[in-house]
CSV table of C-alpha atoms (C1' of nucleotides) in Angstrom, one decimal:
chain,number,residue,atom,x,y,z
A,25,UNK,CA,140.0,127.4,157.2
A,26,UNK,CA,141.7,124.4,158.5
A,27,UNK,CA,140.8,121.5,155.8
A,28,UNK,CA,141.5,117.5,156.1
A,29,UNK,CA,142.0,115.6,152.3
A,30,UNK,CA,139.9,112.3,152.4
A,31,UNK,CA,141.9,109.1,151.6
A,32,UNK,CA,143.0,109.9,147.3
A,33,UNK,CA,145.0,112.8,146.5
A,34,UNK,CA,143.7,113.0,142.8
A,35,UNK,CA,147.3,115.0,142.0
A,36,UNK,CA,149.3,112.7,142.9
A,37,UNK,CA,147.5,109.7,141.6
A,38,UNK,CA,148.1,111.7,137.8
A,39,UNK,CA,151.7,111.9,138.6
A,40,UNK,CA,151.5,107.8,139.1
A,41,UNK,CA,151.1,107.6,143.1
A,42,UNK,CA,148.5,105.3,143.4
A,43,UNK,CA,146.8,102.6,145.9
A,44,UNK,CA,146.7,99.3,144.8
A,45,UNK,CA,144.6,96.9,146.6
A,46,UNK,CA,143.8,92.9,146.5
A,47,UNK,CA,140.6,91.1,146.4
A,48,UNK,CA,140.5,87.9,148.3
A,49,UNK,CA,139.1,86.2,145.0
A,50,UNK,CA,142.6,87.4,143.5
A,51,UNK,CA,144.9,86.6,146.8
A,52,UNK,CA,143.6,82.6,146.3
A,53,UNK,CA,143.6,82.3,142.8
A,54,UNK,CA,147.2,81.6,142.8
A,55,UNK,CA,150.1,79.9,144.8
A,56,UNK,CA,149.8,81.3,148.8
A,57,UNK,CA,154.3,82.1,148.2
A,58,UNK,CA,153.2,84.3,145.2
A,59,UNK,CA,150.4,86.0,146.7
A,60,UNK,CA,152.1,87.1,150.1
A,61,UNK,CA,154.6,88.9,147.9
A,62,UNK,CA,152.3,90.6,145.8
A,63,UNK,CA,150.6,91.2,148.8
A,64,UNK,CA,153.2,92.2,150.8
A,65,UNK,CA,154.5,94.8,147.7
A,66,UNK,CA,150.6,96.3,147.7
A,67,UNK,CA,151.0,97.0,151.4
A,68,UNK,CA,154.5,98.6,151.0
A,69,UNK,CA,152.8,101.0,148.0
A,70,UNK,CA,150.5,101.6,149.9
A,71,UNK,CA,152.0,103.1,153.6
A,72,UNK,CA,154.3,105.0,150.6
A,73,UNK,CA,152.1,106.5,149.0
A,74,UNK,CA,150.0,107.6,152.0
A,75,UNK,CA,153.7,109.4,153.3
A,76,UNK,CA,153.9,111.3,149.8
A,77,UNK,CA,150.3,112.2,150.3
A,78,UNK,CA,151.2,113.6,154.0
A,79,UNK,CA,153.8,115.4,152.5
A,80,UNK,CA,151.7,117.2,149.7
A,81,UNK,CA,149.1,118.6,152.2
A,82,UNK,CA,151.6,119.7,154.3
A,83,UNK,CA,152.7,121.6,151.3
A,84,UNK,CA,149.5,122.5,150.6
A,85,UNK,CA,148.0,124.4,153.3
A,86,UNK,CA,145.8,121.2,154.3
A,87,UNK,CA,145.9,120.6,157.7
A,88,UNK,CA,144.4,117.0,158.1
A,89,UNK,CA,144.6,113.9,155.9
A,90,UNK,CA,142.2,111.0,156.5
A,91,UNK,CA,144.0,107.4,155.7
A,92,UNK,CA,142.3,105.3,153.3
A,93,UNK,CA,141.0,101.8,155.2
A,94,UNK,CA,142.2,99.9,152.5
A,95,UNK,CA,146.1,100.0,153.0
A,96,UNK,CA,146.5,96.4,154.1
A,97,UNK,CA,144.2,94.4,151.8
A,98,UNK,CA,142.8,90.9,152.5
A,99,UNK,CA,145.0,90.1,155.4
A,100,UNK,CA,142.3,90.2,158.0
A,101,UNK,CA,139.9,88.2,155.5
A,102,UNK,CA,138.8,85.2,157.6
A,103,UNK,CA,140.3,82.8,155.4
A,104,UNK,CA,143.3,84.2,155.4
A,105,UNK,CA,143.8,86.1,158.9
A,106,UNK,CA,147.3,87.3,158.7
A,107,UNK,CA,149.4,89.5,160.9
A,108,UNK,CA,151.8,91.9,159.4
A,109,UNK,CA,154.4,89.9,160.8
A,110,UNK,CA,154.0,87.0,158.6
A,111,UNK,CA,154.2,88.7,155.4
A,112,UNK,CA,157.7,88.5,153.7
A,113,UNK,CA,159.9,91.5,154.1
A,114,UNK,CA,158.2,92.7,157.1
A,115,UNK,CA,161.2,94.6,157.7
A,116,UNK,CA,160.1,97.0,154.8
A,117,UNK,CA,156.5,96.7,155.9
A,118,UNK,CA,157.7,98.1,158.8
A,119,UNK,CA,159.9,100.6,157.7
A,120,UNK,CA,157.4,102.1,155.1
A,121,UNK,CA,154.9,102.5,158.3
A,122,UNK,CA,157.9,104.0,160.4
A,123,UNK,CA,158.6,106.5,157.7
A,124,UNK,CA,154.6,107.3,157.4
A,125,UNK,CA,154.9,108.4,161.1
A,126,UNK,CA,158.2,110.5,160.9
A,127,UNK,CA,156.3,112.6,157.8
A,128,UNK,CA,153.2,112.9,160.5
A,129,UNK,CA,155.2,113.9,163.4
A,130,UNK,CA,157.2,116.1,161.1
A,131,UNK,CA,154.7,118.0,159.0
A,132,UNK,CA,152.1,118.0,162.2
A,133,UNK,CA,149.5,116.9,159.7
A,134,UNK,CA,146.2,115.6,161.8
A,135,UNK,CA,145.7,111.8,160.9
A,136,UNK,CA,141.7,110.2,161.2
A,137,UNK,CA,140.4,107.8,159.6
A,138,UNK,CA,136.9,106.3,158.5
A,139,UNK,CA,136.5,102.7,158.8
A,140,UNK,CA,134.2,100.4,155.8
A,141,UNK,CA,131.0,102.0,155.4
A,142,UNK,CA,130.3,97.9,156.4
A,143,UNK,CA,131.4,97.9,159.6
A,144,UNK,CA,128.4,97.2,162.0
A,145,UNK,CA,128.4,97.0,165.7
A,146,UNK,CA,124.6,96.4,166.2
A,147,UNK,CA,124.1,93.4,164.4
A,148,UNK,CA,122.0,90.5,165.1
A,149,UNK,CA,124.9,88.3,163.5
A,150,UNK,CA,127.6,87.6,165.6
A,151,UNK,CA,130.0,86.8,163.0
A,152,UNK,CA,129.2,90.1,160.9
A,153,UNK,CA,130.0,91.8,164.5
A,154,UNK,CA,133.5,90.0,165.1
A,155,UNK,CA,134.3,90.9,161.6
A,156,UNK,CA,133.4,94.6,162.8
A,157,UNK,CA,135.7,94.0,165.4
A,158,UNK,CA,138.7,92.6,163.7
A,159,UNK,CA,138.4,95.1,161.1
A,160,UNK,CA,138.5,98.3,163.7
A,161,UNK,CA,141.2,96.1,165.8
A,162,UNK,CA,143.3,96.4,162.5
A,163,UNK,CA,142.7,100.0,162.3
A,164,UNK,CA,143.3,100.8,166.2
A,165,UNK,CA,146.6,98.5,165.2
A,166,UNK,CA,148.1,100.8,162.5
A,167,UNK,CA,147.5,103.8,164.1
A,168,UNK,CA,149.6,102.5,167.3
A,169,UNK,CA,152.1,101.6,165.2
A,170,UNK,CA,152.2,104.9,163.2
A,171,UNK,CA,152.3,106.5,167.0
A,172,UNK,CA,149.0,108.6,166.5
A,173,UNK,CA,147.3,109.7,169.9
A,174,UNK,CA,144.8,107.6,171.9
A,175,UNK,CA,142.5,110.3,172.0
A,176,UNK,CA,140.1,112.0,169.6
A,177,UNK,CA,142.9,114.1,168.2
A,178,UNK,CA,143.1,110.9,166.0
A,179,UNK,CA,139.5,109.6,165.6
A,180,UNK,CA,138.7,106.4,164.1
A,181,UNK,CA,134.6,107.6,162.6
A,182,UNK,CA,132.4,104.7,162.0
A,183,UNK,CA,128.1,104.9,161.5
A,184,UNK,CA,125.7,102.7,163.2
A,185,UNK,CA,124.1,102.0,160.4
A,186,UNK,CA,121.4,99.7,161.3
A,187,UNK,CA,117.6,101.1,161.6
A,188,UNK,CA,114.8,100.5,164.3
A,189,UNK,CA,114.5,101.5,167.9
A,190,UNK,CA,117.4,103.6,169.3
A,191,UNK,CA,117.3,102.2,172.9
A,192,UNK,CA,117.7,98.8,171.6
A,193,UNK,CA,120.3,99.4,169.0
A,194,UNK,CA,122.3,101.7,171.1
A,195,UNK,CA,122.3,98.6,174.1
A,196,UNK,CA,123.8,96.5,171.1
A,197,UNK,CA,126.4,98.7,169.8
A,198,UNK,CA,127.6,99.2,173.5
A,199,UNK,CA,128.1,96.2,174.4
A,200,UNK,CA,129.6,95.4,171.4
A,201,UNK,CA,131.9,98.7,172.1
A,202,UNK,CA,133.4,97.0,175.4
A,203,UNK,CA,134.6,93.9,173.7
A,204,UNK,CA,137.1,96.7,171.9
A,205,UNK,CA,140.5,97.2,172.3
A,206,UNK,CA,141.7,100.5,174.2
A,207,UNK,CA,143.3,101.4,171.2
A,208,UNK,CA,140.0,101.7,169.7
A,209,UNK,CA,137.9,102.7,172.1
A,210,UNK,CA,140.2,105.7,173.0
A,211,UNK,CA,139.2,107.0,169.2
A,212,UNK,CA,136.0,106.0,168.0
A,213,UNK,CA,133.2,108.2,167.3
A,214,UNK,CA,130.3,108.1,165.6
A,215,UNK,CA,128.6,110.2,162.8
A,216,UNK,CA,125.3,111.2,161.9
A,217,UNK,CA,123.8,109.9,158.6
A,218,UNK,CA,120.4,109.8,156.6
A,219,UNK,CA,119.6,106.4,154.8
A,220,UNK,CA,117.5,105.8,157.8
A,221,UNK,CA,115.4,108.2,159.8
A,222,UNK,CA,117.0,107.4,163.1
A,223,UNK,CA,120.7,108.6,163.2
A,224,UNK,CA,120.5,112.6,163.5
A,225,UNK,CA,123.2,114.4,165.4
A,226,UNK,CA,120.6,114.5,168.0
A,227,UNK,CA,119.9,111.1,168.6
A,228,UNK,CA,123.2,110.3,168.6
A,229,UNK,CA,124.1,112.7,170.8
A,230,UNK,CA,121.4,111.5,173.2
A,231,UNK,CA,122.3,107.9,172.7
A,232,UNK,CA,126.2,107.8,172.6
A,233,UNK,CA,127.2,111.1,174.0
A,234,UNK,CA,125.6,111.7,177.2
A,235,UNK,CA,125.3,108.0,178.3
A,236,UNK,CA,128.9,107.4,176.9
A,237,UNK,CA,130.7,110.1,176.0
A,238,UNK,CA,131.3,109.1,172.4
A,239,UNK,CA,131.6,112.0,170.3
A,240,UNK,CA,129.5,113.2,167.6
A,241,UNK,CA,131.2,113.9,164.0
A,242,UNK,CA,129.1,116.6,162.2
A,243,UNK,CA,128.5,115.5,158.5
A,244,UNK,CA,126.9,118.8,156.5
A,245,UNK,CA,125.2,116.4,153.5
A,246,UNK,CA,123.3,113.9,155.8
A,247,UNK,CA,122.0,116.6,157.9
A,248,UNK,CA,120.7,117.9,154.6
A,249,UNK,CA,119.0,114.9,153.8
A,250,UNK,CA,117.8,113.7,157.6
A,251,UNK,CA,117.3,116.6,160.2
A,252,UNK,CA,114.3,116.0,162.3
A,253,UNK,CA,113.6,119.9,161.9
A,254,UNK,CA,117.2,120.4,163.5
A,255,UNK,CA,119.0,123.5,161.9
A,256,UNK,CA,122.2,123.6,160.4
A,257,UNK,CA,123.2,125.6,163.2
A,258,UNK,CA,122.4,124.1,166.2
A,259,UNK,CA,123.2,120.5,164.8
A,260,UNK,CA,126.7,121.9,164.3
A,261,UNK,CA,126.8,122.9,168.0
A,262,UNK,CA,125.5,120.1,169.2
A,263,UNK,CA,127.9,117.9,167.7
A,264,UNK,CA,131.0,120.5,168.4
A,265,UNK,CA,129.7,120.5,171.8
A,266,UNK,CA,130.6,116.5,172.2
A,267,UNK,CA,134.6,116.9,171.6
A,268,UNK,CA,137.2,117.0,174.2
A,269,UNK,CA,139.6,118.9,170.9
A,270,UNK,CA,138.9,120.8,167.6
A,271,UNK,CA,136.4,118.0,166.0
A,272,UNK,CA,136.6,116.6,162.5
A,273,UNK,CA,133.6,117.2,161.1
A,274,UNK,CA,132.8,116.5,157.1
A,275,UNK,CA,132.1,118.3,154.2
A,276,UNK,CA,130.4,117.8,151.2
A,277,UNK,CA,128.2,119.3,148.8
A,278,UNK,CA,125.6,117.1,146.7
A,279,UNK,CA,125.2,116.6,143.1
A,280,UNK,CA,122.0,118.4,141.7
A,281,UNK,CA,120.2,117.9,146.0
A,282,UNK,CA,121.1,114.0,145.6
A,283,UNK,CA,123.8,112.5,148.3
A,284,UNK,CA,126.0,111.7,145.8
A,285,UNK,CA,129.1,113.7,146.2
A,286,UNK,CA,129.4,116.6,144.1
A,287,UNK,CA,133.3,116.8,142.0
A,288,UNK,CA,133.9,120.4,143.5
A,289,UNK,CA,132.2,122.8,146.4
A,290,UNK,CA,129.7,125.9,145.3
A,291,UNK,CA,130.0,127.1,148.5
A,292,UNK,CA,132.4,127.1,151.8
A,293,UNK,CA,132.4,124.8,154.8
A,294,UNK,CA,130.3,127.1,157.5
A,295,UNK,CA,132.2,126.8,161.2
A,296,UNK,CA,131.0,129.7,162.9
A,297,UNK,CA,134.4,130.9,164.2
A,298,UNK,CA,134.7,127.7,165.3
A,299,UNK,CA,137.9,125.6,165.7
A,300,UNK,CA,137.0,122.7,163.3
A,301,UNK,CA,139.3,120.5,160.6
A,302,UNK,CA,136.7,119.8,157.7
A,303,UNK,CA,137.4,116.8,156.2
A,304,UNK,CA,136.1,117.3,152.9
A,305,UNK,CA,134.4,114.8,150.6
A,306,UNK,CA,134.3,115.5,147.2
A,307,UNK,CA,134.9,113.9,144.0
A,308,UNK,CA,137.5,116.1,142.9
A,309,UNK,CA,140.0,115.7,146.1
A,310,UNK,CA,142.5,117.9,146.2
A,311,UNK,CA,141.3,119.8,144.0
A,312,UNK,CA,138.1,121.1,145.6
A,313,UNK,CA,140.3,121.9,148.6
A,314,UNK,CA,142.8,124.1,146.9
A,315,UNK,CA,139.7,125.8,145.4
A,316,UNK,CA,138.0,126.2,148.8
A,317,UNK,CA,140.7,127.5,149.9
A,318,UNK,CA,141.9,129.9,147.3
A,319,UNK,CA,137.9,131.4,147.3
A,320,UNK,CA,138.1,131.3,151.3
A,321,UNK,CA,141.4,133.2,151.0
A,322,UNK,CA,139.9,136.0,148.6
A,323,UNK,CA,137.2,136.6,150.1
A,324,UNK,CA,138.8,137.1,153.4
A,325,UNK,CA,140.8,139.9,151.6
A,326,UNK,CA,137.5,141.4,150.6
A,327,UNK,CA,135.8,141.3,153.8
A,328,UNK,CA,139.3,142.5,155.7
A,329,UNK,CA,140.3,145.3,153.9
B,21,DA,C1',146.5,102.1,125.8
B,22,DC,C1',142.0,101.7,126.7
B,23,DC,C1',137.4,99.8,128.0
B,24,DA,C1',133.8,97.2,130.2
B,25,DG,C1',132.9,94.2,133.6
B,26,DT,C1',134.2,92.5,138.4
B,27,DC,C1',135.1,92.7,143.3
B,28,DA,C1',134.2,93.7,148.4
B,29,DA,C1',131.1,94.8,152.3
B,30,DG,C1',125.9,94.7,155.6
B,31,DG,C1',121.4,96.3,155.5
B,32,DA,C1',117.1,97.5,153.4
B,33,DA,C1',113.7,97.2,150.0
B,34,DG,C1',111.1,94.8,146.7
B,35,DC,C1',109.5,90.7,144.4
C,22,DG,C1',114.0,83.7,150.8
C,23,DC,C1',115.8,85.3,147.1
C,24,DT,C1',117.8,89.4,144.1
C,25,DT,C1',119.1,94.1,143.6
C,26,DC,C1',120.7,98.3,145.1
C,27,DC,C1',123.7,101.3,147.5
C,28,DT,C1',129.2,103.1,146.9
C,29,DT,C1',133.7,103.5,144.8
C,30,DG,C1',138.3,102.8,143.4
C,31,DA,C1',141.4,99.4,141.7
C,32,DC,C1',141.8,95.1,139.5
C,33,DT,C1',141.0,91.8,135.6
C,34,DG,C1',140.6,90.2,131.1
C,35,DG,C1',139.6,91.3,126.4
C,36,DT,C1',140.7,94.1,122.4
DNA sequence: ACCAGTCAAGGAAGC
DNA sequence: GCTTCCTTGACTGGT
């Protein structure tokens, strides 16, 4: 069972590894001098703390880690528009991200990540969409600099988000796609969600994949809760049948049949003998996944022997 | 040390 | 055309 940790290792965080994070209402509020330091000590934490956690699921038996989208606060606000360059001691910056990669290359651990739940690239508003676009550019940035792959080995998973007619939306969100970066382009895919009724693994699969060959991240919860009548099954296959590599698909369990995520799992990611990293979203972190995969371990004992 | 309130984001829903 | 909700972790200011 090859598991991915989402963003917080909740065991580490006890033992004081935390990510710290700045608000632009805090970056302003004092002199710019003083606030690029602090800033530039958050940013440090936080490519720190994301090697300790690489470390710890390499330890662990956990084969993926997503990276929080949070570990360079503020900079790309756009009253503040930063590079990392211009932040003082870059030179640790830099050597904080350069020791991050080493620990990837090292442990092998499979590196994705899942950009603001606000990110939009169908938009009416043209400034909401270049904010879309900065934001991913930063996250296309990092991972070049941490070395990960162009390729969907190391996906960058956004939503659509926005409601209404598909074939409208999806001409949007295209051309919104081609004003990317490479470096972006070469990872993003797209997942299926349910706070509409338009963004099934289907659709998306009809919309993105086939016309584009974006593809499709497999999210157990949503499916749950939007499905058009699809079954667990063949929405898995349909979405596993979009990658080029093992996908990244998510996990989750809800809390009492709500979306919100429950703090551990009842039951065990379903793959099908499938080649899948689960990246797996529940309130308890770390955790959940060491109790996944102590129960997955026992009760391939049981069925083996 | 702890607690309650604040902050950030885009879209949708409800007055 | 407003406000509120959604989500979630860390920050902030008060005790």
């Amino acid at each position: 069972m090859n598991l991915s940790l989402c963003c917080i290792s909740n065991i580490l965080a006890e033992q004081g590894h935390k990510f710290r994070t700045m608000t632009y209402k805090s970056f302003s509020s004092k002199e710019r001098s003083e606030s690029l330091e602090k800033l530039s000590e958050i940013i440090i934490n936080n490519f720190t703390v994301s090697e300790k956690i690489v470390r710890h699921c390499a330890a662990n038996n956990i084969q993926g880690y997503r990276l929080s989208s949070d570990l360079t606060p503020v900079i790309k606000h756009p009253e503040v528009m930063l590079a990392l360059e211009d932040l003082p001691n870059y030179n640790l910056i830099n050597k904080s991200i350069e020791d991050l990669s080493h620990t990837i290359k090292e442990t092998g651990i499979r590196v994705s990540a899942h950009p603001s739940e606000y990110i939009t690239l169908t938009s009416d508003d043209d400034v909401k969409i270049k904010h879309s676009l900065i934001d991913l550019e930063m996250h296309g940035e990092i991972f070049d600099r941490l070395n990960l792959s162009r390729s969907y080995y190391n996906p960058l998973n956004i939503h659509i988000r926005k409601e209404g007619d598909a074939e409208e939306l999806s001409g949007t969100f295209i051309k919104n796609f081609e004003r990317l970066s490479e470096s972006v382009k070469s990872r993003l895919v797209l997942e299926n969600n349910d706070t509409g009724n338009t963004w099934t693994v289907s659709n998306l699969k009809k919309y993105f994949y086939n016309r584009h060959n974006i593809p499709i991240t497999f999210d157990n919860l949503h499916h749950e809760m939007l499905n058009h009548g699809t079954s667990h099954k063949d929405a898995f296959f349909d979405a596993f049948s979009t990658w080029n590599c093992a996908p990244i698909f998510h996990y989750s369990e809800g809390k009492n049949g709500t979306r919100a995520h429950s703090d551990m799992a009842e039951n065990l990611p379903v793959h099908y003998d499938k080649d899948v990293l689960f990246d797996v979203e529940l309130k308890n972190k770390d955790y959940a996944i060491l109790d996944i995969l102590k129960r997955y371990n026992e009760r391939e004992i049981l069925t083996t022997v």
